[in-house]
Amino acid sequence: MARRVAVVGALGRMGEAVRAAVDLHPDLELHAALEGAGHPGLGTELAAGVVVRDDPKAVLQGCDVAIDFSVPAATLANLRVAAEAGVAYVTGTTGFDAAGKALIAAQAERIPVVHAPNFSVSVNVLIWLVREAARKLGPEYDAELFEIHHSQKRDAPSGTALRLAEAVAEGRGGNSPLRLSREGEVGARREGEIGVAALRGGDNAGEHTVYFVGGGERIELVHRSHTRDHFARGAVRAAGWLTGKPAGLYPIEEILGLL
Ligand code: NAD
């Protein structure tokens, strides 16, 4: 029997891409759609019997797994409802602080959860490459990061940029402080820091470059998203993998076979 999926943030950019990816998955079917209270699209019928609603309890009940790309406050609230209902939860929402991440981990003691700043197979391969490059190059190569996203993105730098910076630190085996902006008399670059520059504009689906800059040379590792489809495919793959698993917070790398 097909596993029943609830899409949270169903009318958002990622929500639309996720619904299309669910339609292509042989073992999953769209069962319910959740949006925020007051959204003008509430009441829209997305498929036979699937109407966009704003009551998390009613939407999540009877589903096997939720796929959520929304905003941090909505994710935390809906994750709690999913944990009460025993519904597996996949979320790609970004912009959480440490307390938000701790709340996600706490709910993962009750249900299976995947939370990843990027569900793309190729971006997760990039994260792996960056960790290995940092390990081999060592701290004498300065690491800098650039990201650009569409004009409506709420958080900066992107969750993926932060994950890439973390991968540099993991590869170096130490703490590498983030430098989120440079302006005015900033002085010489501090040893070990990772500079991050965030640009916003147009409809860019996301682009990340990691620079390793040495004396008289540099390496650039780049990923460019042309559409959101690959994020959605990864999230839907994670949803298929997650249903039926014991409670726990599962790393996306495990699901994509990258560990
Ligand atoms: P968006 O603004 O287009 O969509 C978010 C949707 O969530 C909107 O439709 C909004 O109405 C809805 N929403 C708000 N409050 C809600 C609530 N209480 N309940 C249900 N729905 C609610 O944004 P987007 O571009 O689709 O991105 C959404 C999130 O996903 C962002 O945090 C973004 O950074 C992240 N993202 C992650 C990945 C990944 O691979 N992990 C990829 C792309 C985007």
mmCIF file of C-alpha atoms and ligand atoms in Angstrom:
data_model
loop_
_atom_site.group_PDB
_atom_site.id
_atom_site.type_symbol
_atom_site.label_atom_id
_atom_site.label_comp_id
_atom_site.label_asym_id
_atom_site.label_seq_id
_atom_site.Cartn_x
_atom_site.Cartn_y
_atom_site.Cartn_z
ATOM 1 C CA MET A 1 0.000 0.000 0.000
ATOM 2 C CA ALA A 2 1.281 3.490 -0.858
ATOM 3 C CA ARG A 3 2.523 5.502 2.098
ATOM 4 C CA ARG A 4 0.470 8.631 2.803
ATOM 5 C CA VAL A 5 2.308 11.935 2.663
ATOM 6 C CA ALA A 6 1.342 15.289 4.177
ATOM 7 C CA VAL A 7 3.074 18.285 2.593
ATOM 8 C CA VAL A 8 3.672 21.146 5.043
ATOM 9 C CA GLY A 9 4.033 24.527 3.346
ATOM 10 C CA ALA A 10 2.180 22.901 0.455
ATOM 11 C CA LEU A 11 1.742 26.085 -1.585
ATOM 12 C CA GLY A 12 5.288 27.391 -1.169
ATOM 13 C CA ARG A 13 8.086 27.149 -3.743
ATOM 14 C CA MET A 14 9.430 23.913 -2.277
ATOM 15 C CA GLY A 15 5.940 22.644 -1.402
ATOM 16 C CA GLU A 16 5.027 22.728 -5.090
ATOM 17 C CA ALA A 17 8.234 20.908 -6.099
ATOM 18 C CA VAL A 18 7.686 18.297 -3.352
ATOM 19 C CA ARG A 19 4.126 17.604 -4.518
ATOM 20 C CA ALA A 20 5.410 17.019 -8.062
ATOM 21 C CA ALA A 21 8.131 14.669 -6.763
ATOM 22 C CA VAL A 22 5.634 12.721 -4.605
ATOM 23 C CA ASP A 23 3.515 12.160 -7.740
ATOM 24 C CA LEU A 24 6.531 10.520 -9.417
ATOM 25 C CA HIS A 25 7.393 8.244 -6.458
ATOM 26 C CA PRO A 26 6.034 4.704 -6.862
ATOM 27 C CA ASP A 27 5.453 4.085 -3.126
ATOM 28 C CA LEU A 28 4.152 7.453 -1.917
ATOM 29 C CA GLU A 29 0.901 9.327 -2.425
ATOM 30 C CA LEU A 30 -0.182 12.851 -1.563
ATOM 31 C CA HIS A 31 -2.713 12.497 1.235
ATOM 32 C CA ALA A 32 -2.920 15.923 2.899
ATOM 33 C CA ALA A 33 -1.690 19.500 2.535
ATOM 34 C CA LEU A 34 -0.978 22.042 5.286
ATOM 35 C CA GLU A 35 -0.561 25.804 5.006
ATOM 36 C CA GLY A 36 -0.359 28.640 7.479
ATOM 37 C CA ALA A 37 -3.547 30.231 8.864
ATOM 38 C CA GLY A 38 -4.794 33.008 6.597
ATOM 39 C CA HIS A 39 -3.028 31.765 3.475
ATOM 40 C CA PRO A 40 -5.156 32.785 0.458
ATOM 41 C CA GLY A 41 -4.855 29.283 -1.021
ATOM 42 C CA LEU A 42 -6.612 27.533 1.889
ATOM 43 C CA GLY A 43 -9.467 25.393 0.543
ATOM 44 C CA THR A 44 -7.746 24.738 -2.816
ATOM 45 C CA GLU A 45 -8.137 21.124 -3.969
ATOM 46 C CA LEU A 46 -4.668 19.930 -5.062
ATOM 47 C CA ALA A 47 -5.687 16.373 -5.985
ATOM 48 C CA ALA A 48 -8.805 14.252 -5.559
ATOM 49 C CA GLY A 49 -9.776 14.709 -1.901
ATOM 50 C CA VAL A 50 -6.617 16.663 -0.979
ATOM 51 C CA VAL A 51 -7.647 20.137 0.136
ATOM 52 C CA VAL A 52 -5.212 22.704 1.582
ATOM 53 C CA ARG A 53 -6.029 23.124 5.286
ATOM 54 C CA ASP A 54 -4.528 24.988 8.250
ATOM 55 C CA ASP A 55 -5.306 22.568 11.115
ATOM 56 C CA PRO A 56 -2.087 20.576 11.740
ATOM 57 C CA LYS A 57 -3.772 17.901 13.871
ATOM 58 C CA ALA A 58 -6.465 17.165 11.298
ATOM 59 C CA VAL A 59 -3.973 17.250 8.405
ATOM 60 C CA LEU A 60 -1.330 14.996 9.977
ATOM 61 C CA GLN A 61 -3.726 12.423 11.371
ATOM 62 C CA GLY A 62 -3.854 9.360 9.123
ATOM 63 C CA CYS A 63 -0.568 10.205 7.361
ATOM 64 C CA ASP A 64 2.586 8.077 7.465
ATOM 65 C CA VAL A 65 5.075 10.863 6.845
ATOM 66 C CA ALA A 66 5.170 14.661 6.600
ATOM 67 C CA ILE A 67 7.485 16.577 4.261
ATOM 68 C CA ASP A 68 7.962 20.132 5.486
ATOM 69 C CA PHE A 69 9.595 23.161 3.847
ATOM 70 C CA SER A 70 8.145 26.156 5.672
ATOM 71 C CA VAL A 71 9.476 28.518 8.363
ATOM 72 C CA PRO A 72 11.208 27.585 11.657
ATOM 73 C CA ALA A 73 8.283 28.438 13.985
ATOM 74 C CA ALA A 74 5.847 26.417 11.832
ATOM 75 C CA THR A 75 8.242 23.465 11.632
ATOM 76 C CA LEU A 76 8.653 23.330 15.418
ATOM 77 C CA ALA A 77 4.886 23.556 16.022
ATOM 78 C CA ASN A 78 3.989 20.975 13.367
ATOM 79 C CA LEU A 79 6.770 18.609 14.387
ATOM 80 C CA ARG A 80 5.294 18.527 17.902
ATOM 81 C CA VAL A 81 1.871 17.613 16.485
ATOM 82 C CA ALA A 82 3.475 14.944 14.262
ATOM 83 C CA ALA A 83 5.281 13.465 17.293
ATOM 84 C CA GLU A 84 1.974 13.220 19.159
ATOM 85 C CA ALA A 85 0.342 11.547 16.135
ATOM 86 C CA GLY A 86 3.301 9.192 15.488
ATOM 87 C CA VAL A 87 3.944 10.581 11.998
ATOM 88 C CA ALA A 88 7.510 10.434 10.579
ATOM 89 C CA TYR A 89 8.891 13.890 9.751
ATOM 90 C CA VAL A 90 11.188 15.137 6.980
ATOM 91 C CA THR A 91 12.080 18.815 7.118
ATOM 92 C CA GLY A 92 14.327 20.993 5.002
ATOM 93 C CA THR A 93 13.401 24.274 6.683
ATOM 94 C CA THR A 94 16.478 26.381 7.455
ATOM 95 C CA GLY A 95 17.194 29.279 9.812
ATOM 96 C CA PHE A 96 17.039 27.501 13.201
ATOM 97 C CA ASP A 97 19.112 28.689 16.145
ATOM 98 C CA ALA A 98 20.727 26.219 18.556
ATOM 99 C CA ALA A 99 17.572 26.082 20.719
ATOM 100 C CA GLY A 100 15.430 25.268 17.667
ATOM 101 C CA LYS A 101 17.792 22.472 16.646
ATOM 102 C CA ALA A 102 17.636 21.074 20.187
ATOM 103 C CA LEU A 103 13.817 21.032 20.026
ATOM 104 C CA ILE A 104 13.968 19.078 16.756
ATOM 105 C CA ALA A 105 16.365 16.566 18.356
ATOM 106 C CA ALA A 106 14.009 16.227 21.347
ATOM 107 C CA GLN A 107 11.011 15.359 19.122
ATOM 108 C CA ALA A 108 13.205 12.847 17.267
ATOM 109 C CA GLU A 109 13.212 10.790 20.474
ATOM 110 C CA ARG A 110 9.526 10.085 19.757
ATOM 111 C CA ILE A 111 9.376 9.717 15.945
ATOM 112 C CA PRO A 112 11.835 9.207 13.048
ATOM 113 C CA VAL A 113 13.041 12.607 11.780
ATOM 114 C CA VAL A 114 15.340 13.866 9.047
ATOM 115 C CA HIS A 115 16.385 17.514 9.146
ATOM 116 C CA ALA A 116 18.836 18.638 6.464
ATOM 117 C CA PRO A 117 19.742 22.088 5.182
ATOM 118 C CA ASN A 118 20.010 20.559 1.730
ATOM 119 C CA PHE A 119 18.393 17.384 0.358
ATOM 120 C CA SER A 120 20.208 17.395 -2.980
ATOM 121 C CA VAL A 121 22.427 14.358 -3.605
ATOM 122 C CA SER A 122 24.980 16.516 -5.430
ATOM 123 C CA VAL A 123 25.143 19.160 -2.687
ATOM 124 C CA ASN A 124 25.717 16.439 -0.115
ATOM 125 C CA VAL A 125 28.537 15.131 -2.324
ATOM 126 C CA LEU A 126 29.902 18.701 -2.396
ATOM 127 C CA ILE A 127 29.821 18.781 1.425
ATOM 128 C CA TRP A 128 31.831 15.538 1.432
ATOM 129 C CA LEU A 129 34.331 16.946 -1.126
ATOM 130 C CA VAL A 130 34.761 20.134 0.916
ATOM 131 C CA ARG A 131 35.460 18.154 4.098
ATOM 132 C CA GLU A 132 38.067 16.048 2.272
ATOM 133 C CA ALA A 133 39.650 19.099 0.568
ATOM 134 C CA ALA A 134 39.943 20.887 3.933
ATOM 135 C CA ARG A 135 41.496 17.759 5.465
ATOM 136 C CA LYS A 136 44.106 17.438 2.698
ATOM 137 C CA LEU A 137 44.892 21.139 2.261
ATOM 138 C CA GLY A 138 45.145 22.000 5.950
ATOM 139 C CA PRO A 139 44.700 25.383 7.607
ATOM 140 C CA GLU A 140 47.324 27.170 5.452
ATOM 141 C CA TYR A 141 44.673 27.382 2.707
ATOM 142 C CA ASP A 142 42.171 30.110 3.580
ATOM 143 C CA ALA A 143 38.553 28.929 3.208
ATOM 144 C CA GLU A 144 35.936 31.429 2.020
ATOM 145 C CA LEU A 145 32.305 30.850 1.039
ATOM 146 C CA PHE A 146 29.940 32.551 -1.369
ATOM 147 C CA GLU A 147 26.205 31.918 -1.778
ATOM 148 C CA ILE A 148 23.435 33.553 -3.839
ATOM 149 C CA HIS A 149 19.692 32.873 -3.585
ATOM 150 C CA HIS A 150 16.397 34.351 -4.787
ATOM 151 C CA SER A 151 15.202 37.677 -3.447
ATOM 152 C CA GLN A 152 12.513 36.154 -1.169
ATOM 153 C CA LYS A 153 14.821 33.968 0.946
ATOM 154 C CA ARG A 154 14.331 34.797 4.624
ATOM 155 C CA ASP A 155 17.547 33.569 6.259
ATOM 156 C CA ALA A 156 21.187 34.442 5.553
ATOM 157 C CA PRO A 157 23.645 32.927 5.180
ATOM 158 C CA SER A 158 21.873 29.873 3.769
ATOM 159 C CA GLY A 159 21.672 26.691 5.834
ATOM 160 C CA THR A 160 23.759 25.017 3.141
ATOM 161 C CA ALA A 161 26.511 27.652 3.441
ATOM 162 C CA LEU A 162 26.607 27.070 7.198
ATOM 163 C CA ARG A 163 26.800 23.309 6.627
ATOM 164 C CA LEU A 164 29.655 23.783 4.141
ATOM 165 C CA ALA A 165 31.520 25.920 6.696
ATOM 166 C CA GLU A 166 30.965 23.160 9.260
ATOM 167 C CA ALA A 167 32.420 20.649 6.757
ATOM 168 C CA VAL A 168 35.575 22.790 6.432
ATOM 169 C CA ALA A 169 35.913 22.823 10.234
ATOM 170 C CA GLU A 170 35.331 19.038 10.407
ATOM 171 C CA GLY A 171 38.006 18.479 7.742
ATOM 172 C CA ARG A 172 40.492 20.635 9.628
ATOM 173 C CA GLY A 173 39.622 18.820 12.840
ATOM 174 C CA GLY A 174 39.208 22.033 14.768
ATOM 175 C CA ASN A 175 37.219 25.118 15.439
ATOM 176 C CA SER A 176 37.033 27.597 12.539
ATOM 177 C CA PRO A 177 35.125 30.754 13.488
ATOM 178 C CA LEU A 178 32.683 32.171 10.936
ATOM 179 C CA ARG A 179 33.186 35.691 9.607
ATOM 180 C CA LEU A 180 29.738 36.674 8.371
ATOM 181 C CA SER A 181 30.539 40.111 7.006
ATOM 182 C CA ARG A 182 33.467 42.422 6.376
ATOM 183 C CA GLU A 183 33.064 46.162 6.259
ATOM 184 C CA GLY A 184 35.325 49.132 6.890
ATOM 185 C CA GLU A 185 38.752 48.826 8.564
ATOM 186 C CA VAL A 186 38.585 45.091 9.155
ATOM 187 C CA GLY A 187 42.352 44.559 9.259
ATOM 188 C CA ALA A 188 44.127 41.415 8.195
ATOM 189 C CA ARG A 189 42.246 38.153 7.871
ATOM 190 C CA ARG A 190 42.230 36.237 11.153
ATOM 191 C CA GLU A 191 43.931 32.864 10.976
ATOM 192 C CA GLY A 192 41.508 29.979 10.491
ATOM 193 C CA GLU A 193 38.364 32.062 9.985
ATOM 194 C CA ILE A 194 35.839 31.176 7.278
ATOM 195 C CA GLY A 195 34.380 34.217 5.535
ATOM 196 C CA VAL A 196 30.812 33.903 4.246
ATOM 197 C CA ALA A 197 29.244 36.282 1.703
ATOM 198 C CA ALA A 198 25.491 36.102 0.969
ATOM 199 C CA LEU A 199 23.909 37.717 -2.113
ATOM 200 C CA ARG A 200 20.182 37.899 -2.874
ATOM 201 C CA GLY A 201 18.404 38.512 -6.160
ATOM 202 C CA GLY A 202 15.862 37.437 -8.745
ATOM 203 C CA ASP A 203 14.697 33.826 -8.822
ATOM 204 C CA ASN A 204 18.043 32.116 -8.180
ATOM 205 C CA ALA A 205 17.360 28.594 -6.811
ATOM 206 C CA GLY A 206 20.714 28.555 -4.992
ATOM 207 C CA GLU A 207 24.404 28.661 -5.755
ATOM 208 C CA HIS A 208 27.345 27.926 -3.441
ATOM 209 C CA THR A 209 31.084 28.283 -3.987
ATOM 210 C CA VAL A 210 33.764 27.209 -1.531
ATOM 211 C CA TYR A 211 37.188 28.770 -2.131
ATOM 212 C CA PHE A 212 40.427 27.355 -0.773
ATOM 213 C CA VAL A 213 42.910 30.156 -1.354
ATOM 214 C CA GLY A 214 46.639 29.512 -1.148
ATOM 215 C CA GLY A 215 49.702 31.541 -2.164
ATOM 216 C CA GLY A 216 49.389 32.304 -5.896
ATOM 217 C CA GLU A 217 46.529 29.816 -6.506
ATOM 218 C CA ARG A 218 43.092 28.713 -5.435
ATOM 219 C CA ILE A 219 40.579 25.876 -5.708
ATOM 220 C CA GLU A 220 36.874 26.664 -6.236
ATOM 221 C CA LEU A 221 34.235 24.019 -5.588
ATOM 222 C CA VAL A 222 30.899 25.171 -7.020
ATOM 223 C CA HIS A 223 27.320 23.929 -7.021
ATOM 224 C CA ARG A 224 24.563 25.685 -8.981
ATOM 225 C CA SER A 225 20.874 24.819 -8.736
ATOM 226 C CA HIS A 226 18.894 25.474 -11.895
ATOM 227 C CA THR A 227 15.588 24.320 -10.361
ATOM 228 C CA ARG A 228 14.266 23.113 -6.985
ATOM 229 C CA ASP A 229 13.457 19.652 -8.324
ATOM 230 C CA HIS A 230 16.607 17.967 -7.005
ATOM 231 C CA PHE A 231 15.969 19.210 -3.427
ATOM 232 C CA ALA A 232 12.418 17.868 -3.657
ATOM 233 C CA ARG A 233 13.528 14.502 -5.066
ATOM 234 C CA GLY A 234 15.976 14.074 -2.169
ATOM 235 C CA ALA A 235 13.326 14.962 0.418
ATOM 236 C CA VAL A 236 10.830 12.547 -1.113
ATOM 237 C CA ARG A 237 13.484 9.820 -1.208
ATOM 238 C CA ALA A 238 14.127 10.513 2.483
ATOM 239 C CA ALA A 239 10.390 10.250 3.216
ATOM 240 C CA GLY A 240 10.203 6.829 1.532
ATOM 241 C CA TRP A 241 13.262 5.663 3.493
ATOM 242 C CA LEU A 242 12.077 7.053 6.843
ATOM 243 C CA THR A 243 8.600 5.576 7.183
ATOM 244 C CA GLY A 244 8.610 2.531 9.410
ATOM 245 C CA LYS A 245 12.016 3.343 10.960
ATOM 246 C CA PRO A 246 12.394 3.570 14.759
ATOM 247 C CA ALA A 247 12.431 7.019 16.379
ATOM 248 C CA GLY A 248 15.667 8.933 15.872
ATOM 249 C CA LEU A 249 17.322 11.837 14.086
ATOM 250 C CA TYR A 250 18.728 10.352 10.873
ATOM 251 C CA PRO A 251 21.509 12.097 8.915
ATOM 252 C CA ILE A 252 20.719 12.766 5.257
ATOM 253 C CA GLU A 253 24.125 11.267 4.347
ATOM 254 C CA GLU A 254 22.949 7.876 5.646
ATOM 255 C CA ILE A 255 19.809 7.989 3.492
ATOM 256 C CA LEU A 256 21.742 9.013 0.379
ATOM 257 C CA GLY A 257 24.369 6.300 0.954
ATOM 258 C CA LEU A 258 27.185 8.823 1.485
ATOM 259 C CA LEU A 259 28.454 7.710 4.906
HETATM 260 P P1 NAD B 1 8.273 29.660 0.583
HETATM 261 O O1 NAD B 1 8.104 30.938 1.332
HETATM 262 O O2 NAD B 1 8.028 29.649 -0.898
HETATM 263 O O3 NAD B 1 7.356 28.523 1.230
HETATM 264 C C1 NAD B 1 7.127 28.370 2.625
HETATM 265 C C2 NAD B 1 5.675 27.999 2.794
HETATM 266 O O4 NAD B 1 5.441 27.679 4.172
HETATM 267 C C3 NAD B 1 4.718 29.151 2.412
HETATM 268 O O5 NAD B 1 3.750 28.681 1.481
HETATM 269 C C4 NAD B 1 4.096 29.518 3.744
HETATM 270 O O6 NAD B 1 2.759 30.004 3.621
HETATM 271 C C5 NAD B 1 4.145 28.172 4.467
HETATM 272 N N1 NAD B 1 3.890 28.300 5.911
HETATM 273 C C6 NAD B 1 4.138 29.352 6.734
HETATM 274 N N2 NAD B 1 3.678 29.104 7.971
HETATM 275 C C7 NAD B 1 3.122 27.857 7.932
HETATM 276 C C8 NAD B 1 2.469 27.043 8.899
HETATM 277 N N3 NAD B 1 2.272 27.457 10.175
HETATM 278 N N4 NAD B 1 2.036 25.818 8.530
HETATM 279 C C9 NAD B 1 2.207 25.388 7.262
HETATM 280 N N5 NAD B 1 2.797 26.128 6.278
HETATM 281 C C10 NAD B 1 3.255 27.345 6.621
HETATM 282 O O7 NAD B 1 9.753 29.160 0.894
HETATM 283 P P2 NAD B 1 10.597 28.020 0.123
HETATM 284 O O8 NAD B 1 11.487 28.661 -0.869
HETATM 285 O O9 NAD B 1 9.704 26.918 -0.291
HETATM 286 O O10 NAD B 1 11.553 27.531 1.326
HETATM 287 C C11 NAD B 1 11.018 27.016 2.530
HETATM 288 C C12 NAD B 1 12.158 26.603 3.466
HETATM 289 O O11 NAD B 1 12.894 25.531 2.863
HETATM 290 C C13 NAD B 1 13.186 27.691 3.718
HETATM 291 O O12 NAD B 1 13.615 27.597 5.066
HETATM 292 C C14 NAD B 1 14.324 27.353 2.777
HETATM 293 O O13 NAD B 1 15.579 27.862 3.195
HETATM 294 C C15 NAD B 1 14.275 25.855 2.822
HETATM 295 N N6 NAD B 1 14.870 25.145 1.680
HETATM 296 C C16 NAD B 1 15.522 24.002 1.978
HETATM 297 C C17 NAD B 1 16.038 23.210 0.980
HETATM 298 C C18 NAD B 1 16.678 21.883 1.339
HETATM 299 O O14 NAD B 1 17.086 21.115 0.453
HETATM 300 N N7 NAD B 1 16.759 21.566 2.638
HETATM 301 C C19 NAD B 1 15.894 23.583 -0.361
HETATM 302 C C20 NAD B 1 15.216 24.778 -0.633
HETATM 303 C C21 NAD B 1 14.681 25.535 0.396
#
